[in-house]
Tab-separated table of C-alpha atoms in Angstrom:
chain	number	residue	atom	x	y	z
A	58	MET	CA	-47.895	108.713	34.004
A	59	ASP	CA	-51.496	108.067	35.005
A	60	THR	CA	-54.252	109.092	32.636
A	61	ILE	CA	-58.025	108.776	32.575
A	62	LEU	CA	-57.620	105.535	30.604
A	63	VAL	CA	-55.267	104.084	33.213
A	64	ASP	CA	-57.688	105.083	35.964
A	65	LEU	CA	-60.528	103.338	34.143
A	66	VAL	CA	-58.481	100.170	33.766
A	67	ARG	CA	-57.518	100.306	37.452
A	68	TYR	CA	-61.136	100.883	38.427
A	69	GLY	CA	-62.247	97.915	36.327
A	70	HIS	CA	-59.558	95.785	37.955
A	71	LEU	CA	-60.638	96.664	41.494
A	72	LEU	CA	-64.302	96.245	40.552
A	73	SER	CA	-63.661	92.743	39.218
A	74	VAL	CA	-61.865	91.859	42.464
A	75	ALA	CA	-64.787	93.215	44.512
A	76	VAL	CA	-67.381	91.318	42.459
A	77	GLY	CA	-65.362	88.104	42.628
A	78	LEU	CA	-64.840	88.441	46.381
A	79	GLY	CA	-68.558	89.031	46.954
A	80	ALA	CA	-69.552	86.062	44.789
A	81	ALA	CA	-66.957	83.843	46.510
A	82	ALA	CA	-68.225	84.888	49.948
A	83	MET	CA	-71.801	84.096	48.905
A	84	ALA	CA	-70.716	80.732	47.485
A	85	ASP	CA	-68.757	79.840	50.646
A	86	TYR	CA	-71.661	80.781	52.908
A	87	THR	CA	-74.127	78.832	50.766
A	88	ALA	CA	-71.841	75.791	50.726
A	89	MET	CA	-71.327	75.915	54.499
A	90	THR	CA	-75.021	76.219	55.339
A	91	GLY	CA	-76.050	73.767	52.637
A	92	LEU	CA	-73.586	71.049	53.593
A	93	ARG	CA	-74.763	71.191	57.201
A	94	ARG	CA	-77.922	69.398	56.112
A	95	ARG	CA	-79.361	67.915	52.970
A	96	VAL	CA	-78.881	70.404	50.168
A	97	SER	CA	-82.046	71.930	48.780
A	98	PRO	CA	-82.486	72.872	45.104
A	99	GLU	CA	-82.565	76.529	46.151
A	100	PHE	CA	-79.119	76.242	47.740
A	101	LEU	CA	-77.738	74.592	44.616
A	102	THR	CA	-79.179	77.354	42.436
A	103	ILE	CA	-77.571	80.064	44.571
A	104	LEU	CA	-74.269	78.185	44.628
A	105	LYS	CA	-74.204	77.746	40.853
A	106	THR	CA	-75.140	81.393	40.315
A	107	ALA	CA	-72.317	82.547	42.585
A	108	HIS	CA	-69.835	80.222	40.903
A	109	ASN	CA	-70.925	81.465	37.482
A	110	MET	CA	-70.280	85.048	38.639
A	111	ILE	CA	-66.741	84.209	39.721
A	112	TRP	CA	-65.491	83.221	36.263
A	113	PRO	CA	-66.376	86.542	34.548
A	114	ALA	CA	-64.765	88.340	37.490
A	115	LEU	CA	-61.603	86.249	37.106
A	116	ILE	CA	-61.462	86.874	33.361
A	117	ALA	CA	-61.918	90.612	33.934
A	118	MET	CA	-59.162	90.505	36.582
A	119	TRP	CA	-56.744	88.890	34.148
A	120	ILE	CA	-57.574	91.275	31.294
A	121	THR	CA	-57.374	94.459	33.346
A	122	GLY	CA	-54.409	93.187	35.352
A	123	LEU	CA	-52.381	92.332	32.258
A	124	ALA	CA	-53.320	95.697	30.776
A	125	LEU	CA	-51.962	97.465	33.874
A	126	ILE	CA	-48.790	95.358	33.761
A	127	GLY	CA	-48.275	96.288	30.119
A	128	ILE	CA	-48.816	99.977	30.825
A	129	ARG	CA	-46.494	100.090	33.815
A	130	THR	CA	-43.739	97.641	32.872
A	131	GLY	CA	-44.066	96.872	29.175
A	132	PHE	CA	-43.893	93.192	30.284
A	133	ASP	CA	-40.230	93.622	31.150
A	134	LEU	CA	-39.544	91.106	33.920
A	135	SER	CA	-36.758	93.259	35.341
A	136	ALA	CA	-39.361	95.936	36.044
A	137	PHE	CA	-41.667	93.585	37.956
A	138	SER	CA	-41.988	94.400	41.661
A	139	PRO	CA	-42.183	91.726	44.402
A	140	LYS	CA	-45.848	92.618	44.844
A	141	LEU	CA	-46.517	91.975	41.165
A	142	PHE	CA	-44.894	88.543	41.283
A	143	ALA	CA	-46.886	87.714	44.430
A	144	LYS	CA	-50.139	88.906	42.909
A	145	LEU	CA	-49.619	86.880	39.724
A	146	THR	CA	-48.994	83.819	41.885
A	147	VAL	CA	-52.134	84.443	43.949
A	148	VAL	CA	-54.390	85.000	40.933
A	149	THR	CA	-52.995	81.892	39.230
A	150	LEU	CA	-53.775	79.831	42.337
A	151	LEU	CA	-57.203	81.437	42.498
A	152	THR	CA	-57.967	80.488	38.896
A	153	ALA	CA	-56.800	76.895	39.375
A	154	ASN	CA	-58.817	76.651	42.601
A	155	ALA	CA	-61.976	77.944	40.903
A	156	HIS	CA	-61.561	75.216	38.286
A	157	ALA	CA	-61.107	72.606	41.032
A	158	ILE	CA	-64.241	73.816	42.805
A	159	GLY	CA	-66.254	73.392	39.616
A	160	LYS	CA	-64.871	69.890	39.018
A	161	LEU	CA	-64.815	68.550	42.594
A	162	ALA	CA	-66.821	70.604	45.099
A	163	MET	CA	-69.858	71.320	42.927
A	164	PRO	CA	-70.498	67.609	42.166
A	165	LEU	CA	-70.231	66.845	45.896
A	166	MET	CA	-72.860	69.470	46.617
A	167	ALA	CA	-75.086	68.142	43.837
A	168	GLN	CA	-75.156	64.708	45.491
A	169	ASN	CA	-77.495	66.241	48.087
A	170	THR	CA	-76.187	64.040	50.909
A	171	GLY	CA	-75.085	66.652	53.428
A	172	LEU	CA	-71.858	67.158	55.352
A	173	GLY	CA	-72.160	63.992	57.400
A	174	ALA	CA	-71.864	61.830	54.275
A	175	LEU	CA	-68.473	63.263	53.244
A	176	SER	CA	-65.383	61.141	53.769
A	177	GLN	CA	-62.335	62.575	55.523
A	178	ALA	CA	-60.589	62.993	52.164
A	179	GLU	CA	-63.579	64.863	50.722
A	180	LEU	CA	-63.810	67.014	53.854
A	181	ARG	CA	-60.113	67.939	53.591
A	182	ALA	CA	-60.479	68.720	49.888
A	183	CYS	CA	-63.437	71.026	50.559
A	184	ALA	CA	-61.521	72.726	53.376
A	185	VAL	CA	-58.486	73.324	51.168
A	186	MET	CA	-60.568	74.685	48.290
A	187	GLY	CA	-62.562	76.955	50.596
A	188	GLY	CA	-59.451	78.237	52.359
A	189	VAL	CA	-57.549	78.870	49.131
A	190	SER	CA	-60.539	80.720	47.687
A	191	SER	CA	-60.963	83.010	50.710
A	192	ALA	CA	-57.240	83.734	51.111
A	193	SER	CA	-56.713	84.365	47.395
A	194	TRP	CA	-59.542	86.872	47.041
A	195	LEU	CA	-58.552	88.739	50.203
A	196	LEU	CA	-54.880	88.821	49.185
A	197	ALA	CA	-55.768	90.020	45.695
A	198	LEU	CA	-57.868	92.829	47.172
A	199	ALA	CA	-55.139	93.795	49.638
A	200	MET	CA	-52.373	93.833	47.035
A	201	GLY	CA	-54.533	95.722	44.574
A	202	SER	CA	-55.422	98.497	47.003
A	203	SER	CA	-52.583	98.793	49.543
A	204	LYS	CA	-49.869	101.415	49.013
A	205	VAL	CA	-47.784	99.819	51.771
A	206	LEU	CA	-47.701	96.451	50.023
A	207	ALA	CA	-46.934	98.137	46.717
A	208	ALA	CA	-43.514	99.146	48.066
A	209	ALA	CA	-42.925	96.113	50.302
A	210	PRO	CA	-39.823	93.938	49.762
A	211	ALA	CA	-39.987	90.317	48.638
A	212	GLY	CA	-39.515	89.031	52.194
A	213	VAL	CA	-42.876	90.451	53.230
A	214	PHE	CA	-44.712	88.422	50.585
A	215	LEU	CA	-42.669	85.296	51.261
A	216	LEU	CA	-43.995	85.511	54.827
A	217	LEU	CA	-47.472	86.942	54.214
A	218	VAL	CA	-48.711	84.642	51.455
A	219	PRO	CA	-47.964	81.258	53.115
A	220	ILE	CA	-49.314	82.466	56.460
A	221	ALA	CA	-52.529	83.730	54.845
A	222	TYR	CA	-53.133	80.461	52.998
A	223	GLY	CA	-52.230	78.295	55.983
A	224	ALA	CA	-54.484	80.241	58.348
A	225	ALA	CA	-57.409	80.267	55.906
A	226	ILE	CA	-57.173	76.518	55.249
A	227	PHE	CA	-56.901	75.789	58.998
A	228	VAL	CA	-59.971	77.918	59.793
A	229	SER	CA	-61.890	76.357	56.909
A	230	PHE	CA	-61.065	72.822	58.052
A	231	ARG	CA	-61.909	73.515	61.704
A	232	THR	CA	-65.190	75.138	60.692
A	233	LEU	CA	-66.228	72.158	58.561
A	234	ALA	CA	-65.141	69.730	61.290
A	235	TRP	CA	-67.156	71.676	63.893
A	236	MET	CA	-70.218	71.759	61.647
A	237	ARG	CA	-69.921	68.032	61.033
A	238	GLY	CA	-69.361	67.379	64.729
A	239	PRO	CA	-69.637	64.142	66.714
A	240	LYS	CA	-73.419	64.484	66.823
A	241	ALA	CA	-74.041	64.049	63.120
A	242	ALA	CA	-77.568	62.915	62.498
A	243	ALA	CA	-77.867	59.208	61.811
A	244	PRO	CA	-79.627	58.179	58.615
A	245	ILE	CA	-83.330	57.416	58.979
A	246	ARG	CA	-83.957	53.706	58.614
A	247	PRO	CA	-87.354	52.339	57.576
A	248	ILE	CA	-89.142	50.144	60.108
A	249	ASP	CA	-89.482	46.502	59.161
A	250	ARG	CA	-93.210	45.821	59.413
A	251	ARG	CA	-92.508	42.182	60.213
A	252	LYS	CA	-90.758	43.275	63.444
A	253	ALA	CA	-93.166	46.045	64.341
A	254	GLY	CA	-94.821	43.810	66.915
A	255	ASP	CA	-91.611	43.733	68.941
A	256	LEU	CA	-91.684	47.489	69.521
A	257	GLN	CA	-92.564	48.562	73.072
A	258	VAL	CA	-94.495	51.779	73.388
A	259	THR	CA	-94.994	53.538	76.725
A	260	SER	CA	-98.178	55.591	76.967
A	261	TYR	CA	-98.361	58.800	79.021
A	262	LYS	CA	-101.145	60.825	80.513
A	263	ILE	CA	-101.156	64.545	79.997
A	264	GLY	CA	-98.744	65.425	82.748
A	265	LEU	CA	-95.264	64.642	83.965
A	266	PHE	CA	-95.390	60.932	84.869
A	267	PRO	CA	-96.026	57.748	82.923
A	268	ARG	CA	-99.252	55.860	83.474
A	269	ARG	CA	-98.966	53.380	86.340
A	270	THR	CA	-99.633	49.734	85.621
A	271	ALA	CA	-102.859	48.560	87.225
A	272	ARG	CA	-102.387	46.068	90.081
A	273	SER	CA	-104.287	42.795	90.045
């Protein structure tokens, strides 16, 4: 039976999901725009702030979620619904992914080298972490708010969860690959002053055509 206390716990659970989803979206957007060029200190500050907001949201999700499980099931596994098993799996993946982002993606961003400097392995790792983050937060929100999913059979989640993760990772990888593109800016190389005399410079008048060479 629902009470005011249960409603407060449920509200706190949904609020933690909303805060975490917003912080993750801000972190993903900052990472995408920052990796497209050399990362500025401002981008790194925003990214770290967003990442630091995600951990309290995750902790609050676990606390309020376990409280709701205890209230509704008494932690009796036979009383667990397919949605509950799916949600525990998603939140566990989300927590592990957040740890991986802090250990792998954040140091890559701190190198301040831009997207073009990432290897294919690093690009794939970033795509996987970004896709898992987006899919996990959206799935957690959907399963925490949807009445349809609350009564759905196990087959629905066995189909929904892999498709959601696969689609999110594919979109994340294609987005990073498109941003990197074949026209990545080449690194700026300093001019060797000893060879500066070999450079040929064409001068132009103010107009559309180069200056004609005077005839002898």
